CSV table of C-alpha atoms in Angstrom, one decimal:
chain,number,residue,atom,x,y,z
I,1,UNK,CA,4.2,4.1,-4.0
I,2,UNK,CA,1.2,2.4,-3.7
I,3,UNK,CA,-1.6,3.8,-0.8
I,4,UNK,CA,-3.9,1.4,0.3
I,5,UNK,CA,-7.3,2.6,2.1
I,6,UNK,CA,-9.5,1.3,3.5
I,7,UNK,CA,-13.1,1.5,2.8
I,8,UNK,CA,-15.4,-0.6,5.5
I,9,UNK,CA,-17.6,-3.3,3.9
I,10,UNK,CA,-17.7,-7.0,4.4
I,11,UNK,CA,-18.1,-9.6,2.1
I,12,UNK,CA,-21.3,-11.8,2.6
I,13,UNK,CA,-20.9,-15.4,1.0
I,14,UNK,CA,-24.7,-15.8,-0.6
I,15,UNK,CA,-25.7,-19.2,-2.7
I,16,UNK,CA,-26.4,-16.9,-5.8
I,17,UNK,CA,-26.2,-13.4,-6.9
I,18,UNK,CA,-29.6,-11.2,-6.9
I,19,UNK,CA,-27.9,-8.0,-8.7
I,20,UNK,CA,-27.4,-7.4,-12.4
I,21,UNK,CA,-24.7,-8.7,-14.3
I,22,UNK,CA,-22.4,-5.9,-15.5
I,23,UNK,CA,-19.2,-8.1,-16.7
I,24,UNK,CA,-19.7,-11.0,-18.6
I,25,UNK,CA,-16.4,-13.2,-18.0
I,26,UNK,CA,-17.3,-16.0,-20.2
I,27,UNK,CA,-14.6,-14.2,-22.5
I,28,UNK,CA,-11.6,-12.1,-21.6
I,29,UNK,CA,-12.8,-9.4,-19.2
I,30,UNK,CA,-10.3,-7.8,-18.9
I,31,UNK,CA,-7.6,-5.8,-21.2
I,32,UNK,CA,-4.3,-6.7,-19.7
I,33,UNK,CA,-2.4,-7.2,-16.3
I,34,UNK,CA,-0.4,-4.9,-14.6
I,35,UNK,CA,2.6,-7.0,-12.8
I,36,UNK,CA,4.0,-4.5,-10.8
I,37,UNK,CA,6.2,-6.0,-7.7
I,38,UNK,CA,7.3,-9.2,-7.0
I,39,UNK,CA,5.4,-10.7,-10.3
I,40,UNK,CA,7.1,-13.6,-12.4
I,41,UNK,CA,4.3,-14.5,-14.0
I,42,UNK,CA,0.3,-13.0,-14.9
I,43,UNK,CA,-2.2,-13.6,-17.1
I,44,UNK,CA,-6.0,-13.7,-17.7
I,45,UNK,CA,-7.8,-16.9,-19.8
I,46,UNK,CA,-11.2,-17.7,-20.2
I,47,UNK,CA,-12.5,-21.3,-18.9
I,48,UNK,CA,-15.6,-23.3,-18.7
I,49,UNK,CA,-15.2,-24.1,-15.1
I,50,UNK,CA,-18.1,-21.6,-14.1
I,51,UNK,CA,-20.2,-21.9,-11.1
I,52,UNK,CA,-23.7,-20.6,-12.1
I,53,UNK,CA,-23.2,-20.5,-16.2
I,54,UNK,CA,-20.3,-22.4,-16.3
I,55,UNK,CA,-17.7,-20.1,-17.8
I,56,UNK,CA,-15.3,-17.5,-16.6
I,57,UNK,CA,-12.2,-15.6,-16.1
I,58,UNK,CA,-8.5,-17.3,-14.9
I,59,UNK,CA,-6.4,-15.0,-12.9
I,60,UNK,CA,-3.0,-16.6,-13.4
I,61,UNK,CA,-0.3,-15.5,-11.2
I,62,UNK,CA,2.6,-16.1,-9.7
I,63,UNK,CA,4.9,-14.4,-7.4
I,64,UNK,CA,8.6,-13.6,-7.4
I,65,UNK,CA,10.9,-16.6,-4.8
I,66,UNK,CA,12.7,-13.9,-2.6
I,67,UNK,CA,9.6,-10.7,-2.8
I,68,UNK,CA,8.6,-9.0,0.2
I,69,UNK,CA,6.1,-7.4,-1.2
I,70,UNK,CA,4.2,-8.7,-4.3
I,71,UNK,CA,1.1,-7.8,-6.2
I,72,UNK,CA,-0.3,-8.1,-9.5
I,73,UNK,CA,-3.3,-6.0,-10.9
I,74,UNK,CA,-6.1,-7.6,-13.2
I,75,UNK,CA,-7.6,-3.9,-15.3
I,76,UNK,CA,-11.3,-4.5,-16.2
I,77,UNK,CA,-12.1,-3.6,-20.2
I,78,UNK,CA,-14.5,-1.2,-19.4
I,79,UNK,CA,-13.9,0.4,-15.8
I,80,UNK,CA,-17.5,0.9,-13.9
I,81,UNK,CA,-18.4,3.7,-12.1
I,82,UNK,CA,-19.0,3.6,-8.6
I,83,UNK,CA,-20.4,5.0,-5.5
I,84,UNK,CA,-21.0,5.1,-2.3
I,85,UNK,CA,-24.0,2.8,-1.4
I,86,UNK,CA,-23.5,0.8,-5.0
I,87,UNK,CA,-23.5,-3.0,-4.4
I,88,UNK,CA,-21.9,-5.4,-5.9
I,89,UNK,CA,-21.5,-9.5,-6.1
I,90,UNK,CA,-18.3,-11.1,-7.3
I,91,UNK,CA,-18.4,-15.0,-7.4
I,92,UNK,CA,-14.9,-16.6,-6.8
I,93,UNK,CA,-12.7,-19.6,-6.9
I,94,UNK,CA,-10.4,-19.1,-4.3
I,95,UNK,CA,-6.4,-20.8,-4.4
I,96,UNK,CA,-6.2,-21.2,-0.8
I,97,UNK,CA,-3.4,-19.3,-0.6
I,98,UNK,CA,-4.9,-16.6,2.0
I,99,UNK,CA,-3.7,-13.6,-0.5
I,100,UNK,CA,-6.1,-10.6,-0.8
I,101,UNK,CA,-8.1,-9.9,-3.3
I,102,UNK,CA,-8.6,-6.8,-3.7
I,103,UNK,CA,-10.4,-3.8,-5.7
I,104,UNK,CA,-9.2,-0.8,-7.0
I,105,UNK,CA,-11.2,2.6,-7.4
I,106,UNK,CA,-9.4,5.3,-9.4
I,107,UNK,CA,-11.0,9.1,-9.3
I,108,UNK,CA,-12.1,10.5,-12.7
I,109,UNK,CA,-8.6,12.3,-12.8
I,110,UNK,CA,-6.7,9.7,-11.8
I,111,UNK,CA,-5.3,11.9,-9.1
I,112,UNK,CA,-6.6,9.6,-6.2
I,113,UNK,CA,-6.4,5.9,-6.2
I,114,UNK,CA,-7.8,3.7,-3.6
I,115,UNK,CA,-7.5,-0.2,-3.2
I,116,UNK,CA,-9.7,-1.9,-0.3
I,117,UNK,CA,-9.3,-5.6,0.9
I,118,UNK,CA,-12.2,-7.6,-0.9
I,119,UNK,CA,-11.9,-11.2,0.4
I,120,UNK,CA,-8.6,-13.4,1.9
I,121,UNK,CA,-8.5,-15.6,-0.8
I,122,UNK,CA,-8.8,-19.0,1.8
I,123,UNK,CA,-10.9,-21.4,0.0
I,124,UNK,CA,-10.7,-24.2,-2.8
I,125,UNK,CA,-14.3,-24.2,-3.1
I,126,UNK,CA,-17.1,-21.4,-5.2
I,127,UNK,CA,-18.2,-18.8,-3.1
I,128,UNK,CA,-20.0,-15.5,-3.9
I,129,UNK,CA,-19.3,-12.8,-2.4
I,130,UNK,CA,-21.8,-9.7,-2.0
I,131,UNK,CA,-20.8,-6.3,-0.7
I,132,UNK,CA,-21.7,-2.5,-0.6
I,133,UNK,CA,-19.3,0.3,-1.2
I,134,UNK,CA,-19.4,2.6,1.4
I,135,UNK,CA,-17.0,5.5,2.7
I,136,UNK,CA,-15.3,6.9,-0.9
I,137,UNK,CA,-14.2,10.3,-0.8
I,138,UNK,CA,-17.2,12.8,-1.1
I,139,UNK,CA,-15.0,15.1,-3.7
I,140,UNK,CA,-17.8,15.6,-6.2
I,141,UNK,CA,-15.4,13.3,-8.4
I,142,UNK,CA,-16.4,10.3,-9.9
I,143,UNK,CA,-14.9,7.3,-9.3
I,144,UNK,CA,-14.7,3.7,-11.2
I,145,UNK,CA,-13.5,0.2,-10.3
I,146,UNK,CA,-10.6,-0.6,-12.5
I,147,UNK,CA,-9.1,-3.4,-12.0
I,148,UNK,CA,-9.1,-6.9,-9.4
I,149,UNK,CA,-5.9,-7.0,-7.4
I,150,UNK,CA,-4.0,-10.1,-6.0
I,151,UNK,CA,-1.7,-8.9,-2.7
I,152,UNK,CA,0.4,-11.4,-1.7
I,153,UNK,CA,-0.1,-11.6,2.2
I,154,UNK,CA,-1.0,-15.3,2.1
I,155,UNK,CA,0.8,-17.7,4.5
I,156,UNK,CA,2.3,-19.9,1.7
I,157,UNK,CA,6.2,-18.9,0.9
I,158,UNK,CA,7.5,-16.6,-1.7
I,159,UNK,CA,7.5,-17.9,-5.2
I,160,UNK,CA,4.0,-19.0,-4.8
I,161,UNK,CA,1.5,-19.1,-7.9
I,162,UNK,CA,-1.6,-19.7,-8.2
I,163,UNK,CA,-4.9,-19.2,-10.2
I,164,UNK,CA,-8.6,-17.8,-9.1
I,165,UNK,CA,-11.7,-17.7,-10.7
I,166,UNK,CA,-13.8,-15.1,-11.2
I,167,UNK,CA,-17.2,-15.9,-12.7
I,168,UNK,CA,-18.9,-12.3,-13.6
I,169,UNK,CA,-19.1,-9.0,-11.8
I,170,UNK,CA,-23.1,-8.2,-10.5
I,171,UNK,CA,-23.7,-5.1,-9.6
I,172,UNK,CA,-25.7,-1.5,-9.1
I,173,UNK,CA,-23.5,0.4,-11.4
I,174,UNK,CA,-23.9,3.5,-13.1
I,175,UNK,CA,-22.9,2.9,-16.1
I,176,UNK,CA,-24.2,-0.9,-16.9
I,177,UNK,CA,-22.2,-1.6,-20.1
């Protein structure tokens, strides 16, 4: 069963990003999909369609005709460790199909995993995104972003597919790779 949380932040579009760049999508950045529910089709590729360095990561999806409930989870190659106060900047190319995009933050034991609402994916156009993790569990665990997650909660009917962008990862993590 899949838990969702969530953890209060909101997104700030900003014309560029002022943090550090922690994952360098001008190849693969990440290791493999998970299609869980409601997923015909998911894969990652690496483009030149960039909005700041002109390269970056395809998140090719799409979406089952008759699922009521669909999402598809893009794992990171190196999870980063996170917490509260970190901040982070994710510049996207939305599909305008008003699905979540989402993150996921897995405890060190991987007995607690959380997934928070990141944008509503309801633009054709670049935007970056800033935010600041607030509210994780104060367990004395650590915890690490994993993977990006695509909900399908969008307007558009069942069966949709679609593809987003996603330039680098900028951040205040830990453990900068």
């Amino acid at each position: 069963t899949r838990v969702k949380r969530e953890i209060p932040f909101t997104p700030v579009e900003m014309t560029e990003p002022l943090l550090t760049k922690v994952v360098d999508c001008s190849a693969v950045a990440f290791t493999g999909v998970d299609t869980l529910e409601g997923v015909k089709k998911a894969k990652v590729t690496a483009t030149t369609t960039g909005k700041l360095f002109k390269k970056a990561n395809k998140l090719s999806y799409g979406f089952e005709d008759d699922a009521t409930e669909a999402f598809v989870e893009f794992n990171l190659n190196t999870p980063l460790e996170v917490e509260n106060g970190i901040e982070m900047t994710i510049p996207v190319l939305g599909d305008f199909s008003h699905n979540k995009l989402q993150l996921k933050y897995v405890n060190e034991d991987a007995s607690e995993v959380i997934y928070t609402d990141f944008i509503t994916l309801s633009s054709l156009n670049w935007k970056i995104y800033n935010a600041k993790v607030e509210d994780l569990p104060a367990d004395g665990k650590k915890w690490y972003l994993t993977a990006l997650v695509i909900e399908q909660t969008g307007h558009i009917a069942n069966g949709f597919a679609g593809d987003v962008l996603v330039e680098n990862i900028y951040g205040t993590f830990k453990n900068i790779p």
